[in-house]
Structures are given as structure tokens and as C-alpha cells.
Tab-separated table of C-alpha atoms and ligand atoms in Angstrom:
chain	number	residue	atom	x	y	z
A	1	MET	CA	103.774	-151.241	-7.495
A	2	LYS	CA	102.801	-148.083	-5.712
A	3	CYS	CA	104.893	-145.731	-3.493
A	4	ARG	CA	103.949	-146.166	0.224
A	5	VAL	CA	104.004	-142.348	0.634
A	6	CYS	CA	102.405	-140.886	-2.402
A	7	ARG	CA	100.853	-143.782	-4.182
A	8	GLY	CA	102.741	-142.793	-7.346
A	9	PRO	CA	104.631	-145.361	-9.394
A	10	ALA	CA	107.294	-147.105	-7.248
A	11	VAL	CA	110.801	-147.909	-8.529
A	12	ILE	CA	112.130	-149.974	-5.688
A	13	ASP	CA	110.661	-152.509	-3.256
A	14	LEU	CA	112.208	-152.874	0.223
A	15	ARG	CA	110.952	-156.290	1.461
A	16	ARG	CA	112.490	-155.781	4.972
A	17	HIS	CA	110.348	-152.617	5.435
A	18	ASN	CA	107.461	-154.081	3.574
A	19	ALA	CA	107.438	-150.936	1.430
A	20	ASN	CA	107.813	-149.652	-2.120
A	21	PHE	CA	108.909	-146.124	-3.039
A	22	CYS	CA	109.009	-143.656	-5.865
A	23	PRO	CA	112.360	-141.990	-6.556
A	24	GLU	CA	111.598	-138.919	-4.519
A	25	HIS	CA	110.368	-140.831	-1.433
A	26	PHE	CA	113.170	-143.360	-1.619
A	27	LEU	CA	115.686	-140.470	-1.446
A	28	ASP	CA	113.754	-139.184	1.606
A	29	PHE	CA	113.967	-142.709	3.144
A	30	THR	CA	117.796	-142.886	2.677
A	31	ARG	CA	118.247	-139.509	4.171
A	32	LYS	CA	116.193	-140.417	7.213
A	33	GLN	CA	118.097	-143.683	7.723
A	34	VAL	CA	121.388	-141.800	7.653
A	35	GLU	CA	120.164	-139.066	10.039
A	36	LYS	CA	118.892	-141.837	12.388
A	37	ALA	CA	122.230	-143.451	12.440
A	38	ILE	CA	123.976	-140.184	13.033
A	39	ASP	CA	121.659	-139.349	15.943
A	40	ASP	CA	121.321	-142.857	17.490
A	41	PHE	CA	125.062	-143.375	17.597
A	42	GLU	CA	125.916	-139.679	18.294
A	43	MET	CA	128.310	-139.719	15.325
A	44	PHE	CA	128.754	-135.990	14.809
A	45	GLY	CA	127.058	-132.582	14.874
A	46	PRO	CA	126.540	-129.708	12.397
A	47	ASP	CA	129.700	-127.864	13.651
A	48	ASP	CA	132.053	-130.851	13.168
A	49	ARG	CA	134.481	-130.945	10.273
A	50	ILE	CA	134.095	-134.237	8.510
A	51	LEU	CA	136.587	-136.096	6.315
A	52	VAL	CA	134.867	-138.723	4.076
A	53	ALA	CA	137.082	-141.528	2.851
A	54	VAL	CA	136.067	-141.919	-0.752
A	55	SER	CA	136.976	-144.909	-2.919
A	56	GLY	CA	134.888	-143.937	-5.983
A	57	GLY	CA	132.506	-146.806	-5.306
A	58	LYS	CA	128.730	-146.414	-4.731
A	59	ASP	CA	128.755	-146.307	-0.920
A	60	SER	CA	131.471	-143.641	-0.189
A	61	LEU	CA	130.219	-141.476	-3.096
A	62	ALA	CA	126.622	-141.798	-1.807
A	63	ILE	CA	127.479	-140.934	1.836
A	64	TRP	CA	129.544	-137.936	0.786
A	65	ASP	CA	126.524	-136.822	-1.448
A	66	LEU	CA	124.052	-137.441	1.469
A	67	LEU	CA	126.206	-135.580	3.967
A	68	LEU	CA	126.601	-132.480	1.622
A	69	ASP	CA	122.857	-132.704	0.964
A	70	LEU	CA	122.079	-132.770	4.783
A	71	GLY	CA	124.232	-129.537	5.118
A	72	TYR	CA	127.273	-131.047	6.814
A	73	GLN	CA	130.846	-129.659	6.247
A	74	ALA	CA	132.209	-132.701	4.488
A	75	ASP	CA	135.455	-132.886	2.515
A	76	GLY	CA	136.680	-135.945	0.704
A	77	LEU	CA	139.853	-137.995	0.963
A	78	TYR	CA	140.967	-140.329	-1.853
A	79	ILE	CA	143.895	-142.654	-1.686
A	80	GLY	CA	145.493	-143.907	-4.890
A	81	LEU	CA	146.429	-147.468	-4.079
A	82	GLY	CA	148.202	-148.226	-7.374
A	83	ILE	CA	145.977	-151.266	-8.113
A	84	GLY	CA	146.314	-150.945	-12.014
A	85	ASP	CA	143.187	-149.796	-13.968
A	86	TYR	CA	141.019	-150.300	-10.885
A	87	SER	CA	142.673	-147.459	-9.133
A	88	ASP	CA	142.924	-145.211	-12.257
A	89	VAL	CA	139.191	-145.568	-12.937
A	90	SER	CA	138.134	-145.137	-9.195
A	91	GLY	CA	140.203	-141.950	-8.949
A	92	ARG	CA	138.503	-140.579	-12.044
A	93	HIS	CA	134.993	-141.238	-10.581
A	94	THR	CA	135.964	-139.618	-7.325
A	95	ARG	CA	137.433	-136.515	-8.986
A	96	ALA	CA	134.461	-136.124	-11.363
A	97	PHE	CA	132.052	-136.243	-8.346
A	98	ALA	CA	134.066	-133.721	-6.338
A	99	GLU	CA	134.236	-131.374	-9.339
A	100	ALA	CA	130.567	-131.619	-10.036
A	101	LYS	CA	129.626	-130.833	-6.446
A	102	GLY	CA	132.297	-128.140	-5.986
A	103	ALA	CA	133.476	-130.176	-2.998
A	104	THR	CA	137.076	-130.246	-1.624
A	105	LEU	CA	138.961	-133.497	-2.285
A	106	ILE	CA	142.261	-134.328	-0.684
A	107	GLU	CA	144.322	-136.816	-2.652
A	108	ILE	CA	147.105	-138.999	-1.515
A	109	ASP	CA	148.977	-141.254	-4.006
A	110	LEU	CA	150.790	-144.215	-2.266
A	111	ARG	CA	153.347	-144.505	-4.951
A	112	ALA	CA	154.065	-140.791	-5.506
A	113	ASP	CA	153.906	-139.841	-1.831
A	114	HIS	CA	155.207	-143.011	-0.099
A	115	GLY	CA	157.182	-144.864	-2.737
A	116	PHE	CA	155.092	-148.040	-3.049
A	117	ASP	CA	151.732	-149.449	-4.173
A	118	ILE	CA	149.539	-152.261	-2.922
A	119	PRO	CA	150.570	-154.935	-5.525
A	120	THR	CA	154.275	-154.302	-4.649
A	121	ALA	CA	153.574	-154.425	-0.895
A	122	ALA	CA	151.583	-157.640	-1.255
A	123	HIS	CA	154.487	-159.245	-3.137
A	124	ALA	CA	157.185	-158.009	-0.886
A	125	THR	CA	155.459	-158.857	2.326
A	126	ARG	CA	154.106	-162.179	1.007
A	127	ARG	CA	150.851	-161.535	2.649
A	128	VAL	CA	147.279	-161.022	1.147
A	129	PRO	CA	146.937	-157.675	-0.548
A	130	CYS	CA	144.063	-156.555	1.781
A	131	SER	CA	146.472	-156.642	4.749
A	132	SER	CA	148.939	-153.920	3.553
A	133	CYS	CA	145.928	-152.199	1.900
A	134	GLY	CA	143.974	-152.010	5.169
A	135	LEU	CA	146.974	-150.988	7.207
A	136	SER	CA	147.832	-148.119	4.788
A	137	LYS	CA	144.256	-146.929	4.467
A	138	ARG	CA	143.803	-146.838	8.223
A	139	HIS	CA	147.069	-144.981	8.767
A	140	LEU	CA	146.445	-142.386	5.983
A	141	PHE	CA	142.822	-141.780	7.058
A	142	ASP	CA	143.968	-141.065	10.522
A	143	SER	CA	147.032	-138.898	9.638
A	144	ALA	CA	145.081	-136.889	7.008
A	145	ALA	CA	142.244	-136.214	9.421
A	146	VAL	CA	144.718	-135.131	12.203
A	147	GLU	CA	146.805	-132.928	9.937
A	148	GLY	CA	143.760	-131.301	8.374
A	149	GLY	CA	142.136	-130.675	11.733
A	150	TYR	CA	139.054	-132.756	11.050
A	151	ASP	CA	136.814	-133.855	13.916
A	152	VAL	CA	135.747	-137.212	12.377
A	153	VAL	CA	136.478	-139.673	9.613
A	154	VAL	CA	133.474	-141.137	7.752
A	155	THR	CA	133.675	-144.351	5.721
A	156	GLY	CA	131.138	-145.897	3.419
A	157	HIS	CA	130.777	-149.273	5.179
A	158	ASN	CA	127.112	-150.285	4.844
A	159	LEU	CA	124.792	-152.882	6.507
A	160	ASP	CA	125.991	-155.725	4.317
A	161	ASP	CA	129.728	-155.019	5.097
A	162	GLU	CA	129.070	-154.751	8.902
A	163	ALA	CA	126.843	-157.822	8.983
A	164	ALA	CA	129.474	-159.816	6.997
A	165	VAL	CA	132.190	-158.791	9.361
A	166	LEU	CA	129.984	-159.763	12.273
A	167	TYR	CA	129.169	-163.126	10.721
A	168	GLY	CA	132.907	-163.812	10.255
A	169	ASN	CA	133.669	-162.713	13.911
A	170	VAL	CA	130.947	-164.968	15.258
A	171	LEU	CA	131.892	-167.967	13.139
A	172	THR	CA	135.388	-167.867	14.593
A	173	TRP	CA	134.398	-166.393	18.009
A	174	GLN	CA	136.757	-163.410	17.796
A	175	ALA	CA	135.690	-162.041	21.197
A	176	ASP	CA	138.048	-159.067	20.975
A	177	TYR	CA	136.939	-158.018	17.522
A	178	LEU	CA	133.276	-158.468	18.609
A	179	GLY	CA	134.013	-156.146	21.641
A	180	ARG	CA	135.182	-153.472	19.320
A	181	GLN	CA	132.651	-153.840	16.491
A	182	LEU	CA	130.821	-150.619	16.682
A	183	PRO	CA	129.749	-147.934	14.077
A	184	VAL	CA	131.500	-145.351	16.119
A	185	LEU	CA	135.110	-145.450	17.328
A	186	PRO	CA	135.702	-142.627	19.686
A	187	ALA	CA	138.814	-140.399	19.330
A	188	ARG	CA	141.520	-141.737	21.507
A	189	ASN	CA	145.362	-141.647	21.970
A	190	GLY	CA	145.816	-139.195	19.118
A	191	PHE	CA	143.445	-141.102	16.616
A	192	PRO	CA	140.466	-139.338	15.258
A	193	ARG	CA	136.849	-140.426	15.785
A	194	LYS	CA	135.692	-142.888	13.081
A	195	VAL	CA	132.035	-143.412	12.097
A	196	LYS	CA	129.914	-145.465	9.650
A	197	PRO	CA	126.714	-143.590	8.854
A	198	LEU	CA	125.474	-146.220	6.347
A	199	VAL	CA	124.940	-149.047	8.861
A	200	ARG	CA	121.160	-148.868	8.444
A	201	LEU	CA	121.361	-149.165	4.537
A	202	THR	CA	122.163	-152.120	2.323
A	203	GLU	CA	124.336	-152.334	-0.729
A	204	ARG	CA	121.379	-152.625	-2.950
A	205	GLU	CA	119.928	-149.451	-1.408
A	206	MET	CA	123.094	-147.612	-2.014
A	207	ALA	CA	123.267	-148.615	-5.734
A	208	ALA	CA	119.715	-147.515	-6.072
A	209	TYR	CA	120.593	-144.161	-4.469
A	210	CYS	CA	123.420	-143.608	-6.976
A	211	VAL	CA	121.257	-144.596	-9.916
A	212	ILE	CA	118.450	-142.291	-8.906
A	213	THR	CA	120.631	-139.283	-8.104
A	214	GLY	CA	122.868	-139.849	-11.204
A	215	ILE	CA	126.089	-140.537	-9.323
A	216	ASP	CA	128.486	-142.299	-11.759
A	217	TYR	CA	130.331	-144.695	-9.535
A	218	MET	CA	132.983	-147.427	-9.925
A	219	ILE	CA	131.146	-150.687	-10.439
A	220	ASP	CA	134.033	-153.111	-10.428
A	221	GLU	CA	135.232	-154.621	-7.130
A	222	CYS	CA	138.934	-154.602	-6.274
A	223	PRO	CA	140.609	-157.341	-8.488
A	224	MET	CA	142.734	-158.433	-5.610
A	225	ALA	CA	139.778	-159.077	-3.212
A	226	VAL	CA	138.018	-161.621	-5.595
A	227	GLY	CA	137.235	-164.800	-3.734
A	228	ASN	CA	137.891	-163.563	-0.219
A	229	LYS	CA	135.867	-164.742	2.837
A	230	HIS	CA	134.061	-161.501	3.293
A	231	ILE	CA	132.365	-161.972	-0.098
A	232	ALA	CA	131.297	-165.503	0.755
A	233	TYR	CA	129.870	-164.314	4.122
A	234	LYS	CA	127.846	-161.641	2.235
A	235	GLU	CA	126.496	-164.279	-0.108
A	236	ALA	CA	125.438	-166.503	2.828
A	237	LEU	CA	123.676	-163.657	4.515
A	238	ASN	CA	121.931	-162.805	1.207
A	239	LEU	CA	120.557	-166.318	1.111
A	240	ILE	CA	119.037	-165.936	4.533
A	241	GLU	CA	117.764	-162.444	3.809
A	242	GLU	CA	115.955	-163.842	0.734
A	243	GLN	CA	114.114	-166.328	2.865
A	244	SER	CA	113.594	-163.992	5.694
A	245	PRO	CA	113.704	-160.369	4.933
A	246	GLY	CA	115.098	-158.124	7.721
A	247	SER	CA	117.378	-160.913	9.106
A	248	LYS	CA	120.588	-158.951	8.225
A	249	PHE	CA	119.350	-155.840	10.069
A	250	THR	CA	118.228	-157.795	13.033
A	251	PHE	CA	121.495	-159.782	13.211
A	252	TYR	CA	123.695	-156.631	13.159
A	253	HIS	CA	121.568	-154.138	14.997
A	254	GLY	CA	120.370	-156.788	17.477
A	255	PHE	CA	124.068	-157.532	18.179
A	256	LEU	CA	124.808	-153.815	18.800
A	257	ALA	CA	121.680	-153.475	21.095
A	258	ARG	CA	121.982	-156.683	23.035
A	259	ALA	CA	125.375	-158.399	22.846
A	260	GLN	CA	128.229	-156.096	21.826
A	261	GLU	CA	128.697	-154.663	25.362
A	262	ARG	CA	129.123	-158.159	26.790
A	263	PHE	CA	132.169	-158.672	24.585
A	264	ALA	CA	133.456	-155.335	25.309
A	265	ALA	CA	133.295	-156.091	29.012
A	266	SER	CA	135.349	-159.201	28.557
A	267	SER	CA	137.928	-157.630	26.185
A	268	GLY	CA	138.630	-154.447	28.193
A	269	ASP	CA	136.442	-151.456	27.583
A	270	GLY	CA	135.984	-152.209	23.988
A	271	THR	CA	138.156	-149.258	22.838
A	272	ASP	CA	141.779	-149.436	21.883
A	273	ASP	CA	143.336	-148.038	24.958
A	274	ARG	CA	146.688	-149.593	24.770
A	275	PRO	CA	148.934	-148.562	27.643
A	276	GLY	CA	152.354	-147.234	26.756
A	277	LEU	CA	151.309	-145.875	23.425
A	278	ARG	CA	153.954	-143.546	22.148
A	279	THR	CA	154.734	-141.475	19.010
A	280	CYS	CA	156.307	-143.008	15.844
A	281	GLU	CA	159.753	-141.550	15.528
A	282	ARG	CA	159.352	-141.283	11.759
A	283	CYS	CA	155.925	-139.828	11.187
A	284	GLY	CA	154.708	-138.721	14.549
A	285	SER	CA	151.559	-140.961	14.572
A	286	PRO	CA	150.545	-142.791	17.713
A	287	SER	CA	152.248	-146.203	17.855
A	288	SER	CA	152.932	-148.969	20.304
A	289	ASN	CA	156.511	-149.365	18.883
A	290	GLU	CA	159.334	-146.981	17.972
A	291	THR	CA	158.233	-147.019	14.318
A	292	CYS	CA	154.543	-147.399	13.453
A	293	ALA	CA	153.319	-150.224	11.286
A	294	PHE	CA	152.932	-148.026	8.269
A	295	CYS	CA	156.453	-146.611	8.407
A	296	ALA	CA	157.703	-150.225	8.950
A	297	LEU	CA	155.767	-151.280	5.888
A	298	THR	CA	157.191	-148.380	3.912
A	299	ASP	CA	160.751	-149.266	4.997
A	300	LYS	CA	160.211	-152.816	3.892
A	301	VAL	CA	158.665	-152.156	0.384
A	302	ALA	CA	159.526	-148.709	-0.793
A	303	GLY	CA	162.743	-149.652	-2.452
A	304	HIS	CA	161.246	-152.737	-4.126
A	305	GLU	CA	160.970	-153.033	-7.867
A	306	PRO	CA	157.283	-152.225	-8.764
A	307	VAL	CA	155.163	-155.443	-9.146
A	308	PRO	CA	152.178	-155.120	-11.574
A	309	VAL	CA	148.748	-156.083	-10.221
A	310	GLU	CA	148.475	-158.896	-12.731
A	311	LEU	CA	151.191	-160.795	-10.950
A	312	ILE	CA	149.211	-160.903	-7.643
A	313	ARG	CA	146.772	-163.696	-7.407
A	314	PRO	CA	143.810	-163.332	-5.087
A	315	ARG	CA	144.079	-165.759	-2.157
A	316	ARG	CA	141.469	-167.145	0.064
B	401	AMP	P1	136.683	-151.315	1.418
B	401	AMP	O1	137.720	-151.507	2.473
B	401	AMP	O2	137.179	-151.254	0.083
B	401	AMP	O3	135.478	-152.131	1.642
B	401	AMP	O4	136.173	-149.839	1.738
B	401	AMP	C1	135.496	-149.414	2.835
B	401	AMP	C2	135.436	-147.948	2.935
B	401	AMP	O5	136.868	-147.438	3.003
B	401	AMP	C3	134.836	-147.260	1.716
B	401	AMP	O6	133.470	-147.173	1.835
B	401	AMP	C4	135.478	-145.912	1.752
B	401	AMP	O7	134.937	-145.143	2.678
B	401	AMP	C5	136.977	-146.260	2.318
B	401	AMP	N1	137.936	-146.442	1.130
B	401	AMP	C6	138.104	-147.587	0.472
B	401	AMP	N2	139.051	-147.428	-0.543
B	401	AMP	C7	139.555	-146.057	-0.415
B	401	AMP	C8	140.414	-145.301	-1.048
B	401	AMP	N3	141.219	-145.758	-2.060
B	401	AMP	N4	140.512	-143.911	-0.715
B	401	AMP	C9	139.782	-143.539	0.248
B	401	AMP	N5	138.905	-144.132	0.953
B	401	AMP	C10	138.733	-145.475	0.635
B	402	FES	FE1	142.520	-153.129	-0.732
B	402	FES	FE2	141.731	-154.307	-2.824
B	402	FES	S1	141.123	-152.380	-2.124
B	402	FES	S2	143.326	-154.903	-1.501
B	403	ZN	ZN1	106.291	-141.268	-3.490
B	404	ZN	ZN1	155.056	-143.837	11.361
């Protein structure tokens, strides 16, 4: 197996590109894919201050590394979700990376700073853990970016993640979600811009990037997400990809190029421009009610006896 560029020994084959690469040219390839996504979707420029939401997993550590490498001003944001060992270990990976790079890391701890954690929220709300987890992360990404004066929030969602979300939205014809499924959400109503620069790269490519660059990432998946639909959709798409390399890319990027706008047209303008948006009386965040969803969640669960993660069963 020879590198497409230098004919030296290759370490990875990318069937959808019909190419093999040596370590050096694979890293070139990933940087170019990220730069293309940033340019094509006008995600940000060299003067923008970027806040990267970092979970300690391969994708978010890799995109932080790539952005620093490309010369962007990128600080990290880590949220301690209180999901037992999983959170402890992911926090350690994130801190070690920031220290090694001399990069700035902002940390928020749900239990220390807001009086609850995700297992307790799941128990108290009787909803799947991912629902309070997603709500808390979204709120804290937004408020940390606004407070810190950042222009844009970056997350590590990759092509597999976005194709799986698209697959789920198509299976159930969620027209509103389809109208909003974009790798860039513009700043609006006091919310910061949010972007996903890894939409041209797969999970496998991000793992290879971390192995080649020596990034020590958290391998385990969240114990509370085991068995969820998103994982099943990824497996289904991987089966199709196996038979027909490039399908995942065409599915997602073909949707963006040829179909997304049609759904945006039928579900408003595709952005969240809720009329009557006001300010949460507790935290000052934009909100459609007097109290925002995060403050309402805090009210409901902050006084609750802590519930250990082992008591929360993953639900489908
Ligand atoms: P997930 O929702 O776990 O699939 O993660 C999607 C993206 O959200 C990751 O790539 C990160 O950018 C971000 N993220 C997830 N968990 C955290 C966390 N605990 N702290 C900061 N960012 C996170
Ligand atoms: Fe949010 Fe697992 S990371 S529920
Ligand atoms: Zn090469
Ligand atoms: Zn609030």
C-alpha cells in the first residue's frame, strides 16, 4: 500500500477517496478537509475568537489541535457532567491536552457550579439522560461564549454524527429539523454562531488523526448513551458505506447542496427566529419564557439527593 502523494509506505486507506496516505500526507489531507469546510460554509476567519467545546474524545480534541495548528485563536471549554468515571477520565484527557499545548481551557462543573449532575437530572426528570445533558451543554456553550466574548462555538461533530442525525430525521420526516440541519448556525437573538468544521471527515479518520499525532483521547463512549438510536443509525450507514464507499458523504453533503433549503423554506427561514424572545429573569440568557429551560431544570433538580450513574439505565 503506497501513499498517493509520495509513494512512501501508506498507513491508511480511504476507500471513498480511492486513496492511501502516509502519516504526513494523511495529516495534510485532514487539514485541507477542515480548511475546505471552514471556507465553503464561511464558518469563521483568522480574526475570530473561537471557543471549542471539548469532551476529551477524539473528535473535539482533534479539531482543537487542527485549529491551533492552522493558526486560529482557539480556547477550549470543558463541562464536567458528573457521569461517574466517564466524566473524571474525560476531564483528565482534556486537561492534559490543554497543558501540553499551552492552550487556554475554561472549565465548568455542573455539580460544583450549578448544584446537579446528569445522572441526578435524568432521575429527577424521568427523561432519558441525553435530554438534560443536551439542554445543559447547549446552554453552557452559549453562555460561556457570550460571557467570554467569543465569536463562534466549535463542536467536534463529524460526518458520521451528522449523517446519522440526517438519517434519523429522514426516517421520521422531521421537516423542521431538516430545515435547520446545517453545519453553521448563524448568531441570532443573543445566541453565538455555532459551527461543525469536521463535517467532511469521518469517525475513523479522526481516530487515525489522534493516533498519528499522539493525542491521548477518551476512548469509551458515554455509559448512558449505550443502545440509543443514533448508534443504530451509524451502524446502518456503515453497512451501506461498506458496500458503496462514499455514500455517507453523498447522503449528507448532497442533502446540504440540494435538499436542505427546501425544508428551510417550508419551516420558516431555517433559523430559530422565534418572535417574542426575551431574557431569562434568572441568568439573562435569551429565552421564550420568563425562566430559560436550563434555569427551570436547575430549579427542578438542584436540591435533589445525588443519584449515582450506576442507577441510571440506558433507554432506547
Ligand atoms: P456528543 O453530544 O457527546 O456527541 O458530543 C458532540 C460534541 O459536543 C463534541 O464533539 C464536543 O464538541 C461537545 N461536547 C460533548 N461533551 C462535552 C463536554 N462534556 N464538554 C464540552 N464539550 C462537549
Ligand atoms: Fe450526555 Fe451521555 S454525554 S448523556
Ligand atoms: Zn506520503
Ligand atoms: Zn436562565
